Coordinates of C-alpha atoms in Angstrom, one line a residue:
Chain N
M252 CA 6.2 -33.6 -28.4
S253 CA 9.4 -31.6 -28.7
D254 CA 10.7 -30.0 -25.5
L255 CA 10.2 -26.2 -25.7
F256 CA 11.4 -25.3 -22.4
I257 CA 13.8 -27.2 -20.1
V258 CA 14.7 -26.5 -16.6
D259 CA 17.6 -28.5 -15.4
D260 CA 18.9 -28.6 -11.7
L261 CA 17.5 -25.2 -10.8
T262 CA 18.4 -23.9 -7.5
V263 CA 17.3 -20.5 -5.9
T264 CA 19.0 -19.3 -2.9
F265 CA 18.3 -16.2 -0.6
P266 CA 20.9 -14.8 1.7
T267 CA 19.5 -14.4 5.2
S268 CA 21.0 -13.3 8.5
R269 CA 21.3 -17.0 9.4
G270 CA 23.0 -18.0 6.2
P271 CA 21.8 -18.7 2.7
V272 CA 18.3 -20.5 2.5
E273 CA 17.6 -22.5 -0.6
V274 CA 13.8 -21.9 -1.6
V275 CA 14.1 -24.0 -4.7
K276 CA 16.2 -27.1 -4.6
N277 CA 17.6 -29.0 -7.8
L278 CA 14.5 -28.5 -9.8
S279 CA 14.2 -30.2 -13.2
F280 CA 11.4 -30.4 -15.6
T281 CA 10.4 -29.9 -19.3
V282 CA 7.5 -28.4 -21.0
G283 CA 6.7 -29.4 -24.7
R284 CA 4.9 -27.3 -27.4
D285 CA 1.1 -27.4 -26.8
D286 CA 2.0 -29.0 -23.4
T287 CA 0.8 -28.0 -20.1
L288 CA 2.8 -28.6 -16.8
G289 CA 1.1 -28.2 -13.7
I290 CA 3.3 -27.2 -10.7
V291 CA 1.4 -27.9 -7.5
G292 CA 2.3 -27.4 -3.8
E293 CA 1.4 -25.6 -0.6
S294 CA 2.1 -21.9 0.0
G295 CA 5.9 -21.5 0.4
S296 CA 6.7 -24.6 -1.6
G297 CA 8.7 -22.5 -4.1
K298 CA 6.2 -22.6 -7.0
S299 CA 6.1 -18.8 -7.7
M300 CA 9.8 -18.5 -7.1
T301 CA 10.4 -20.9 -9.8
A302 CA 8.4 -18.7 -12.0
L303 CA 10.0 -15.6 -11.1
A304 CA 13.6 -17.3 -11.4
V305 CA 12.9 -18.2 -15.0
L306 CA 12.1 -14.7 -15.9
G307 CA 14.9 -13.1 -13.9
L308 CA 12.4 -11.3 -11.6
L309 CA 13.6 -12.7 -8.2
P310 CA 13.9 -10.1 -5.4
R311 CA 17.4 -8.3 -5.1
G312 CA 19.9 -10.7 -3.6
A313 CA 18.4 -14.0 -4.8
Q314 CA 21.0 -16.3 -6.5
T315 CA 20.1 -18.8 -9.1
S316 CA 22.1 -21.8 -10.4
G317 CA 21.4 -24.7 -12.9
S318 CA 20.1 -24.2 -16.3
V319 CA 16.9 -22.6 -17.9
R320 CA 16.6 -23.1 -21.6
L321 CA 13.7 -21.8 -24.0
D322 CA 14.2 -23.3 -27.6
G323 CA 17.8 -24.1 -26.7
T324 CA 18.7 -20.7 -25.4
E325 CA 20.0 -20.5 -22.2
L326 CA 18.3 -17.8 -20.0
L327 CA 20.0 -18.0 -16.6
G328 CA 22.8 -15.6 -16.5
K329 CA 21.4 -13.4 -19.3
S330 CA 21.8 -9.6 -18.9
E331 CA 18.8 -7.6 -17.8
R332 CA 18.5 -6.2 -21.2
D333 CA 18.5 -9.6 -22.9
L334 CA 16.0 -10.9 -20.5
R335 CA 13.7 -7.8 -21.2
A336 CA 13.5 -8.9 -24.7
V337 CA 12.3 -12.5 -23.3
R338 CA 9.8 -11.4 -21.0
G339 CA 6.3 -10.8 -22.2
N340 CA 7.5 -11.6 -25.7
A341 CA 8.7 -15.3 -25.7
I342 CA 7.7 -16.0 -22.0
S343 CA 4.6 -14.3 -20.6
M344 CA 3.1 -14.4 -17.2
V345 CA -0.3 -14.2 -15.7
F346 CA -0.5 -13.4 -12.0
Q347 CA -2.8 -14.3 -9.3
D348 CA -4.6 -11.2 -8.4
P349 CA -5.6 -9.5 -11.6
L350 CA -6.8 -6.3 -9.7
S351 CA -3.6 -5.5 -8.0
S352 CA -1.5 -6.8 -11.1
L353 CA -3.0 -4.4 -13.4
N354 CA -1.9 -0.7 -12.9
P355 CA -5.1 1.3 -11.7
Y356 CA -3.8 4.5 -13.3
Y357 CA -4.0 3.4 -17.0
T358 CA -6.5 2.0 -19.1
V359 CA -6.4 -1.8 -20.1
G360 CA -5.8 -0.9 -23.7
L361 CA -2.8 1.1 -23.0
Q362 CA -1.3 -1.6 -20.6
I363 CA -1.8 -4.2 -23.4
S364 CA -0.6 -1.9 -26.2
E365 CA 2.5 -0.7 -24.3
M366 CA 3.8 -4.2 -24.1
Y367 CA 3.0 -4.9 -27.8
Q368 CA 4.7 -1.7 -28.8
T369 CA 7.7 -2.5 -26.7
H370 CA 8.3 -5.8 -28.4
Q371 CA 6.9 -5.4 -31.8
G372 CA 7.1 -1.7 -32.4
G373 CA 4.5 0.2 -34.6
S374 CA 2.3 3.0 -34.1
R375 CA 0.1 3.6 -31.0
R376 CA -3.0 3.4 -33.1
A377 CA -1.8 -0.1 -34.6
A378 CA -1.0 -1.2 -31.0
K379 CA -4.5 -0.1 -29.7
Q380 CA -6.1 -2.2 -32.6
V381 CA -3.9 -5.3 -31.4
A382 CA -5.3 -4.7 -27.8
I383 CA -8.9 -4.6 -29.1
E384 CA -8.3 -7.8 -30.9
A385 CA -6.7 -9.4 -27.8
L386 CA -9.6 -8.3 -25.7
E387 CA -12.1 -9.8 -28.1
R388 CA -10.2 -13.1 -28.4
V389 CA -10.6 -13.5 -24.6
G390 CA -14.2 -12.8 -24.8
I391 CA -14.6 -9.1 -23.3
P392 CA -17.8 -7.8 -24.9
D393 CA -17.5 -4.6 -26.7
P394 CA -13.9 -4.5 -26.8
E395 CA -13.7 -1.2 -28.8
R396 CA -15.3 0.6 -25.9
R397 CA -13.8 -1.6 -23.1
V398 CA -10.2 -1.0 -24.3
D399 CA -10.4 2.7 -22.9
H400 CA -11.7 1.5 -19.4
Y401 CA -9.7 1.1 -16.3
P402 CA -9.1 -2.1 -14.4
H403 CA -11.5 -1.3 -11.7
Q404 CA -14.3 -0.9 -14.3
F405 CA -14.0 -4.7 -14.9
S406 CA -15.3 -7.7 -12.9
G407 CA -12.7 -10.0 -11.4
G408 CA -13.1 -12.6 -14.1
Q409 CA -12.9 -9.9 -16.9
R410 CA -9.8 -8.7 -15.3
Q411 CA -8.3 -12.0 -15.5
R412 CA -9.2 -12.2 -19.0
V413 CA -7.5 -8.9 -19.5
M414 CA -4.5 -10.2 -18.0
I415 CA -4.6 -13.2 -20.4
A416 CA -5.2 -11.0 -23.4
M417 CA -2.1 -9.1 -22.4
A418 CA 0.0 -12.1 -21.8
L419 CA -0.9 -13.4 -25.3
C420 CA -0.7 -10.3 -27.4
C421 CA 2.8 -11.1 -28.5
S422 CA 2.2 -14.7 -29.1
P423 CA 4.7 -16.1 -26.6
S424 CA 5.9 -19.5 -26.9
L425 CA 5.6 -20.2 -23.2
L426 CA 2.7 -18.9 -20.8
I427 CA 3.3 -19.1 -17.1
A428 CA 0.1 -18.9 -15.3
D429 CA 0.7 -18.3 -11.5
E430 CA -2.2 -19.3 -9.5
P431 CA -4.6 -17.4 -12.3
T432 CA -7.9 -18.6 -10.8
T433 CA -7.2 -18.5 -7.1
A434 CA -8.7 -15.1 -6.5
L435 CA -11.8 -16.0 -8.5
D436 CA -15.0 -17.7 -7.6
V437 CA -15.6 -21.2 -8.7
T438 CA -17.9 -20.5 -11.8
V439 CA -15.4 -17.8 -13.1
Q440 CA -12.5 -20.2 -12.3
A441 CA -14.1 -22.7 -14.8
Q442 CA -14.5 -20.1 -17.5
I443 CA -10.9 -19.0 -17.3
L444 CA -9.6 -22.4 -17.2
E445 CA -11.7 -23.2 -20.4
L446 CA -10.5 -20.0 -22.1
L447 CA -7.0 -21.0 -21.2
A448 CA -7.3 -24.4 -22.6
E449 CA -9.1 -23.0 -25.7
L450 CA -6.4 -20.4 -26.5
Q451 CA -3.6 -23.0 -26.0
S452 CA -5.0 -25.2 -28.5
T453 CA -5.4 -22.6 -31.0
T454 CA -2.0 -20.8 -30.3
G455 CA 0.1 -23.9 -29.5
T456 CA 1.6 -22.0 -26.7
G457 CA 3.4 -24.2 -23.9
M458 CA 2.1 -23.5 -20.5
I459 CA 3.2 -23.8 -16.8
F460 CA 0.2 -23.7 -14.6
I461 CA 1.0 -23.0 -10.9
T462 CA -1.5 -23.7 -8.3
H463 CA -2.3 -25.3 -5.1
D464 CA -5.5 -26.8 -6.3
L465 CA -5.2 -30.3 -7.4
A466 CA -8.7 -30.4 -8.9
V467 CA -7.6 -27.5 -11.3
I468 CA -4.5 -29.3 -12.3
S469 CA -6.2 -32.5 -13.1
S470 CA -8.5 -30.6 -15.6
I471 CA -5.8 -28.9 -17.4
A472 CA -2.2 -30.4 -17.2
Q473 CA -0.6 -33.2 -19.1
R474 CA 2.3 -33.3 -16.8
V475 CA 2.5 -32.6 -13.1
L476 CA 5.2 -31.5 -10.8
V477 CA 4.7 -31.7 -7.1
M478 CA 6.8 -29.3 -5.0
R479 CA 7.2 -29.2 -1.0
E480 CA 9.5 -26.8 0.7
G481 CA 11.4 -26.1 -2.3
D482 CA 12.0 -29.7 -3.1
P483 CA 10.6 -31.5 -6.3
V484 CA 8.7 -34.3 -4.7
E485 CA 7.0 -36.0 -7.6
Y486 CA 7.2 -35.4 -11.4
G487 CA 5.3 -37.4 -14.1
T488 CA 2.3 -37.4 -16.4
A489 CA -0.9 -36.2 -14.8
E490 CA -2.3 -39.7 -15.0
Q491 CA 0.7 -41.3 -13.2
V492 CA 0.6 -38.7 -10.5
F493 CA -3.2 -38.8 -9.8
S494 CA -3.8 -42.6 -10.2
D495 CA -0.5 -43.9 -8.9
P496 CA 1.2 -41.3 -6.7
Q497 CA 4.7 -42.5 -5.6
H498 CA 5.3 -40.1 -2.9
E499 CA 3.6 -40.0 0.6
Y500 CA 3.2 -36.2 0.3
T501 CA 1.4 -36.4 -3.1
R502 CA -0.9 -39.1 -1.6
M503 CA -1.5 -36.7 1.4
L504 CA -2.5 -33.8 -1.0
L505 CA -4.6 -36.0 -3.1
D506 CA -6.4 -37.3 0.1
A507 CA -6.9 -33.5 1.2
V508 CA -9.1 -33.0 -1.8
P509 CA -12.8 -33.2 -0.8
R510 CA -14.7 -35.5 -3.0
I511 CA -18.3 -35.4 -3.6
D512 CA -18.7 -39.2 -2.6
D513 CA -16.9 -38.5 0.8
E514 CA -18.6 -39.7 3.9
V515 CA -20.0 -36.6 6.0
P516 CA -18.2 -36.7 9.3
A517 CA -20.6 -37.4 12.2
Chain Z
M1448 CA -18.1 15.7 -13.4
T1449 CA -19.7 19.2 -13.8
R1450 CA -22.0 18.5 -10.8
Y1451 CA -19.0 17.4 -8.8
V1452 CA -17.0 20.6 -9.5
L1453 CA -20.2 22.7 -8.9
G1454 CA -20.8 20.9 -5.6
R1455 CA -17.3 21.5 -4.5
L1456 CA -17.5 25.2 -5.4
G1457 CA -20.7 25.4 -3.5
S1458 CA -19.2 23.9 -0.3
V1459 CA -16.2 26.4 -0.8
V1460 CA -18.6 29.4 -0.4
L1461 CA -20.2 27.9 2.7
I1462 CA -16.8 27.0 4.2
L1463 CA -15.5 30.6 3.5
L1464 CA -18.7 32.1 5.0
A1465 CA -18.3 30.1 8.3
V1466 CA -14.6 30.9 8.4
C1467 CA -15.7 34.7 8.0
L1468 CA -18.1 34.4 10.9
F1469 CA -15.8 32.4 13.2
T1470 CA -12.9 34.9 12.5
Y1471 CA -15.2 37.9 13.0
L1472 CA -16.6 36.7 16.2
I1473 CA -13.1 35.7 17.8
F1474 CA -11.5 39.0 16.8
F1475 CA -14.3 41.4 17.5
K1476 CA -15.8 39.7 20.5
L1477 CA -13.0 37.8 22.2
S1478 CA -10.0 40.1 21.9
P1479 CA -9.6 43.7 23.4
D1480 CA -12.0 46.4 22.4
P1481 CA -10.8 47.8 19.0
A1482 CA -12.1 51.2 19.9
V1483 CA -9.8 51.4 23.0
M1484 CA -6.8 50.1 20.9
I1485 CA -7.5 53.0 18.3
C1486 CA -8.1 55.6 21.0
G1487 CA -4.6 55.7 22.1
K1488 CA -3.4 57.0 25.5
T1489 CA -5.3 60.3 25.8
C1490 CA -8.5 58.6 25.7
T1491 CA -11.9 59.8 27.2
P1492 CA -15.0 57.6 27.4
D1493 CA -16.7 59.8 25.1
R1494 CA -14.1 59.4 22.4
I1495 CA -14.2 55.8 22.8
N1496 CA -18.0 55.8 22.2
S1497 CA -17.7 57.9 19.2
I1498 CA -15.1 55.5 17.8
R1499 CA -17.4 52.7 18.6
D1500 CA -20.1 54.5 16.7
V1501 CA -17.8 55.1 13.6
L1502 CA -16.8 51.5 13.5
G1503 CA -20.4 50.3 14.1
L1504 CA -19.3 48.5 17.3
N1505 CA -22.5 49.6 19.1
Q1506 CA -24.7 47.7 16.7
P1507 CA -25.7 44.0 17.3
I1508 CA -23.0 41.5 16.4
L1509 CA -24.8 40.0 13.4
T1510 CA -25.5 43.5 12.0
Q1511 CA -21.9 44.2 12.4
F1512 CA -21.1 41.0 10.6
W1513 CA -23.4 41.8 7.8
E1514 CA -21.8 45.3 7.5
F1515 CA -18.3 43.6 7.3
L1516 CA -19.7 41.1 4.7
R1517 CA -21.4 43.9 2.6
G1518 CA -18.2 45.8 2.8
I1519 CA -16.4 43.2 1.0
F1520 CA -18.7 43.5 -2.1
A1521 CA -20.0 47.1 -1.9
G1522 CA -17.3 49.0 0.0
R1523 CA -17.9 50.8 3.3
Q1524 CA -17.8 54.1 5.1
Y1525 CA -16.1 54.6 8.4
G1526 CA -17.4 58.1 9.6
S1527 CA -15.4 60.3 7.0
V1528 CA -13.0 57.5 5.7
H1529 CA -14.2 55.6 2.9
C1530 CA -13.0 52.0 2.4
P1531 CA -13.7 50.9 -1.3
A1532 CA -14.7 47.5 -2.3
P1533 CA -13.4 44.9 -1.6
C1534 CA -13.3 46.2 1.9
L1535 CA -11.8 43.8 4.3
G1536 CA -11.5 46.6 7.1
Y1537 CA -9.5 49.7 7.6
S1538 CA -6.4 50.0 9.6
F1539 CA -6.6 53.1 11.7
Q1540 CA -3.1 52.6 12.8
T1541 CA -1.6 52.9 9.3
N1542 CA -4.4 54.9 7.9
E1543 CA -4.8 52.3 4.9
S1544 CA -7.5 50.1 3.9
V1545 CA -6.5 46.6 4.6
W1546 CA -7.1 45.4 1.0
S1547 CA -4.7 48.0 -0.4
M1548 CA -2.2 46.7 2.4
I1549 CA -2.7 43.1 1.2
T1550 CA -2.3 43.8 -2.5
A1551 CA 0.9 45.8 -2.0
R1552 CA 2.5 42.9 -0.1
L1553 CA 1.0 39.8 -1.8
P1554 CA 3.3 39.8 -4.8
V1555 CA 6.3 39.5 -2.4
S1556 CA 4.6 36.6 -0.7
I1557 CA 3.7 34.9 -3.9
T1558 CA 7.3 35.4 -5.2
V1559 CA 8.7 33.7 -2.0
A1560 CA 6.0 30.9 -2.2
V1561 CA 6.5 30.0 -5.7
G1562 CA 10.4 30.0 -5.9
A1563 CA 10.5 28.1 -2.8
A1564 CA 7.9 25.5 -3.9
V1565 CA 9.9 25.1 -7.3
L1566 CA 13.1 24.4 -5.2
W1567 CA 11.4 22.0 -2.7
L1568 CA 9.6 20.0 -5.3
L1569 CA 12.8 19.5 -7.5
A1570 CA 15.1 18.7 -4.6
G1571 CA 12.6 16.7 -2.5
V1572 CA 11.1 14.6 -5.4
I1573 CA 14.5 14.0 -7.3
G1574 CA 16.3 13.2 -3.9
G1575 CA 13.6 10.9 -2.8
L1576 CA 13.4 9.3 -6.1
V1577 CA 17.1 8.5 -6.4
S1578 CA 17.2 7.4 -2.7
A1579 CA 14.4 4.8 -3.5
V1580 CA 16.1 3.4 -6.5
K1581 CA 19.4 3.1 -4.8
Q1582 CA 17.6 2.0 -1.5
G1583 CA 20.3 0.8 1.2
T1584 CA 23.2 2.3 -0.5
W1585 CA 25.5 5.1 0.8
W1586 CA 23.6 7.5 -1.2
D1587 CA 20.4 6.7 0.2
R1588 CA 21.6 6.6 3.9
T1589 CA 23.4 10.0 3.4
A1590 CA 20.4 11.7 1.8
M1591 CA 18.0 10.5 4.4
A1592 CA 20.4 11.5 7.2
L1593 CA 20.7 14.9 5.7
A1594 CA 16.8 15.1 5.2
L1595 CA 16.3 14.1 8.9
G1596 CA 18.7 16.9 9.8
G1597 CA 17.0 19.4 7.5
V1598 CA 13.6 18.8 8.9
S1599 CA 14.9 19.5 12.2
I1600 CA 16.6 22.9 11.6
P1601 CA 14.3 25.8 12.7
N1602 CA 13.7 28.2 9.8
Y1603 CA 15.1 31.2 11.6
V1604 CA 18.3 29.5 12.7
L1605 CA 19.1 28.6 9.1
A1606 CA 18.2 32.1 7.7
L1607 CA 20.4 33.7 10.3
L1608 CA 23.3 31.2 9.4
L1609 CA 22.7 31.7 5.8
Q1610 CA 22.9 35.5 6.2
Y1611 CA 25.9 35.4 8.2
V1612 CA 27.9 33.2 6.0
L1613 CA 26.6 34.3 2.6
V1614 CA 25.8 38.1 3.2
V1615 CA 28.2 39.3 6.1
K1616 CA 31.3 36.8 5.9
L1617 CA 31.5 35.8 2.1
Q1618 CA 29.5 38.8 0.7
V1619 CA 28.4 36.5 -2.3
L1620 CA 24.7 37.5 -2.0
P1621 CA 23.0 41.0 -1.3
F1622 CA 20.8 41.4 1.8
P1623 CA 17.3 40.1 0.8
S1624 CA 14.9 42.9 -0.2
A1625 CA 11.8 42.9 -2.5
V1626 CA 13.4 44.1 -5.7
P1627 CA 10.9 43.9 -8.6
F1628 CA 11.8 41.4 -11.2
A1629 CA 11.4 44.1 -14.0
D1630 CA 13.9 46.5 -12.4
N1631 CA 16.8 44.1 -12.1
P1632 CA 16.3 40.4 -12.8
V1633 CA 19.7 39.4 -11.5
L1634 CA 19.3 41.4 -8.3
W1635 CA 15.8 40.0 -7.9
F1636 CA 17.0 36.5 -8.1
E1637 CA 20.0 37.1 -5.8
S1638 CA 17.6 38.8 -3.2
Y1639 CA 15.0 35.9 -3.3
L1640 CA 17.4 33.2 -3.3
M1641 CA 18.1 32.9 0.5
P1642 CA 14.5 33.2 1.5
W1643 CA 13.6 30.5 -1.1
V1644 CA 16.3 28.2 0.2
V1645 CA 15.5 28.7 3.8
L1646 CA 11.8 28.1 3.2
A1647 CA 12.4 25.2 1.0
V1648 CA 14.9 23.2 3.0
G1649 CA 12.3 21.8 5.4
Y1650 CA 9.9 20.9 2.9
A1651 CA 12.4 19.5 0.4
C1652 CA 13.6 17.2 3.2
L1653 CA 10.0 16.0 4.2
Y1654 CA 9.1 15.6 0.5
A1655 CA 12.3 13.6 -0.1
R1656 CA 11.4 11.3 2.7
L1657 CA 7.8 11.0 1.4
T1658 CA 8.7 10.5 -2.3
R1659 CA 11.3 7.7 -1.2
S1660 CA 8.8 5.7 0.9
N1661 CA 6.0 6.2 -1.6
V1662 CA 8.4 5.0 -4.4
I1663 CA 9.6 2.1 -2.4
D1664 CA 5.9 1.1 -1.6
T1665 CA 5.1 1.2 -5.5
L1666 CA 8.1 -0.9 -6.3
S1667 CA 6.5 -3.7 -4.2
E1668 CA 3.1 -3.4 -6.1
N1669 CA 2.0 -6.4 -8.0
Y1670 CA 1.4 -4.1 -11.0
F1671 CA 5.1 -3.0 -10.8
R1672 CA 6.2 -6.8 -11.0
T1673 CA 3.8 -7.1 -14.0
A1674 CA 5.4 -4.1 -15.8
R1675 CA 8.8 -5.9 -15.4
A1676 CA 7.2 -9.2 -16.4
K1677 CA 5.9 -7.5 -19.6
G1678 CA 9.7 -6.7 -20.6
L1679 CA 9.0 -3.0 -20.8
S1680 CA 12.2 -0.7 -20.7
G1681 CA 13.5 0.5 -17.3
S1682 CA 12.6 4.1 -18.1
L1683 CA 9.2 3.4 -19.0
I1684 CA 8.6 1.3 -15.9
M1685 CA 9.8 3.9 -13.7
R1686 CA 8.2 6.8 -15.5
R1687 CA 4.7 5.1 -16.0
H1688 CA 4.4 2.4 -13.4
A1689 CA 6.3 3.7 -10.4
L1690 CA 6.5 7.5 -10.6
R1691 CA 2.9 8.4 -11.3
P1692 CA 1.4 6.2 -8.7
A1693 CA 4.0 7.3 -6.1
L1694 CA 3.6 11.1 -6.9
T1695 CA 0.0 11.3 -7.1
P1696 CA -0.5 11.5 -3.3
I1697 CA 2.3 14.1 -3.1
T1698 CA 0.1 16.6 -5.1
T1699 CA -2.3 16.6 -2.1
I1700 CA 0.4 17.6 0.4
F1701 CA 1.9 20.1 -2.0
G1702 CA -1.4 21.7 -2.6
M1703 CA -1.9 22.2 1.1
D1704 CA 1.6 23.3 1.8
F1705 CA 1.7 25.7 -1.1
A1706 CA -1.7 27.3 -0.2
G1707 CA -0.5 27.6 3.4
L1708 CA 2.3 29.4 2.2
L1709 CA 0.6 32.0 0.0
G1710 CA -1.0 33.4 3.1
G1711 CA 2.5 34.5 4.1
A1712 CA 5.6 32.9 5.3
L1713 CA 5.6 34.6 8.7
I1714 CA 9.2 33.7 10.0
T1715 CA 11.2 33.7 6.8
E1716 CA 9.7 37.2 5.6
T1717 CA 10.3 38.6 9.0
V1718 CA 13.8 37.4 9.5
F1719 CA 14.8 38.6 6.0
G1720 CA 12.6 41.9 6.4
L1721 CA 10.6 41.0 3.2
N1722 CA 7.5 43.1 3.1
G1723 CA 5.1 40.3 2.5
I1724 CA 1.8 39.1 4.0
G1725 CA 3.6 37.2 6.7
K1726 CA 5.8 40.1 7.8
M1727 CA 2.7 42.3 7.8
A1728 CA 0.9 39.7 9.9
A1729 CA 3.8 39.7 12.4
D1730 CA 3.8 43.5 12.6
S1731 CA 0.0 43.7 13.0
I1732 CA -0.1 41.2 15.8
A1733 CA 2.9 43.2 17.5
K1734 CA 0.8 46.5 17.1
N1735 CA -2.6 44.5 17.8
D1736 CA -3.9 46.1 14.6
Q1737 CA -7.1 43.8 14.5
P1738 CA -8.4 44.5 10.9
V1739 CA -5.2 43.4 9.6
I1740 CA -4.8 40.4 11.7
M1741 CA -8.3 39.3 10.8
A1742 CA -8.0 39.9 7.2
V1743 CA -4.6 38.0 7.1
T1744 CA -6.2 35.1 8.8
L1745 CA -9.1 35.2 6.4
L1746 CA -6.7 35.4 3.5
A1747 CA -4.8 32.4 4.8
A1748 CA -8.0 30.4 5.4
F1749 CA -9.1 31.3 1.6
F1750 CA -5.8 30.1 0.2
V1751 CA -6.2 27.0 2.0
V1752 CA -9.8 26.2 1.1
I1753 CA -9.0 27.0 -2.6
G1754 CA -5.9 25.0 -2.6
N1755 CA -8.1 22.1 -1.1
V1756 CA -10.6 22.4 -4.0
V1757 CA -7.8 22.5 -6.6
V1758 CA -6.1 19.6 -5.1
D1759 CA -9.4 17.7 -5.2
L1760 CA -10.1 18.5 -8.8
L1761 CA -6.5 17.6 -9.7
Y1762 CA -6.8 14.3 -7.9
T1763 CA -9.8 13.5 -10.1
A1764 CA -7.6 14.0 -13.2
L1765 CA -4.7 12.1 -11.8
D1766 CA -6.4 9.0 -10.3
P1767 CA -9.1 7.4 -12.5
R1768 CA -10.6 5.6 -9.5
V1769 CA -11.6 8.9 -8.1
R1770 CA -12.8 10.2 -11.3
V1771 CA -15.4 7.4 -11.6
V1772 CA -16.6 7.8 -7.9
S1773 CA -16.9 11.5 -8.2
S1774 CA -18.9 11.5 -11.3

């Protein structure tokens, strides 16, 4: 498994009135082709900041150090213009809340095709065709008609399918899914996870799957990174981390997952 | 959609009818007797009575209101005076039908309102947008401080100040007058420039602050972050994913403000001596010329109600979420 994506000693710092605060500290990990890395941790552990830092989407004032390489190309320190060519094209992102992450003023077709046109060019008609095919691939029924619908006309699960269709329309090398199932109910969650796994196996896209839900990670990731307050706490294969956790915090997280054979408290 | 439009138009008719009734009751029942006002200084009870007869004031109030409504569509006779349709009343002080007074002055008010609206939209929206994009910089702080100042300056103070500086001292502009565009376009522009600016300043400052806060809100929306994560160009992101969502709510406010102005910019027109609806309202209030005051009130209400409907319909075109609910 060759390493597609290498993050080395990544640190993200925010200036505050009480001095600089490190929200991600000395983070290192790799993602191979076809590989899924699960990043897990509580809210505020720096998971999402890591994803945003990779794409240069951090809020104004944030500073990054270290190295982020995709296929050997360094991304940290690239100009905004160069990063735009990477975003959505080589590295795509799926966000947590699909309703607020899609623009309510435009049809899903336009939102997919504008991204395709930006990176691949071509006519509006061709881009719309790509959008229809992308919707079909993620299992949206009647895509020719649905392509002209607005986000609020889709169910929660379908919206997330639209987000995934959009993220994959330019065939990226790496997909970052930031809590993509958190806003969905459990049955829809399972469908989305299944879809992501299936698409990954057909496209060969590397994936970073960010979640606070260990159960989700265990079903999808080959490697796991546990984060706490910006620190990488534990990093290893999913099997290692789940069967033989080395760090007290990981054990605590694993113990917090309710199990079906748990005794009911009196 | 058609049902929605028809429904809205139906409600417009009802609202206008209610406005007519209330305005009629207020002006003809709660204010001084119009017959006494018309009668003048050498008045006798007999004369008052005959005026009341001519005006139909001796009839029951609902009959009077019906006559008033009928006059709008069919015209009306006041003794020997004929008021052709649409008759909104007759001013015995100027010996003119109120409708002809309105039609003579409306073009001036429309010119003032349209010119000012163009200015304040351009200045307000562009200023607010630049401030939002350059949030926290010296430009933003200066622009917003100026906007606060601009909102705080009363119209008439700014009008007098500009007149003194530009007309009296520097003599770069003529004193405003209602020059028709066809007569002399340059003089027309110069004449209206000050009223436009005076009227636009307050609105422009308000719109700049509104635009700024709306754009800043939009920049923190998740879909704006998505647009950036998609690698779209800066101009496409701003145009499509920031401006449209940020400016849509402004159309509501603009529709209301503009419609309000069509009913006459009372202070600006009066200060500059422009013979528009606003000045006519001020003059008729000073002379207590009730048919005119009432007609101006009705006209203003008409514009506001119509403005509201236009905004509602426009909103369904601008925001797809409203479109679905409305259809």
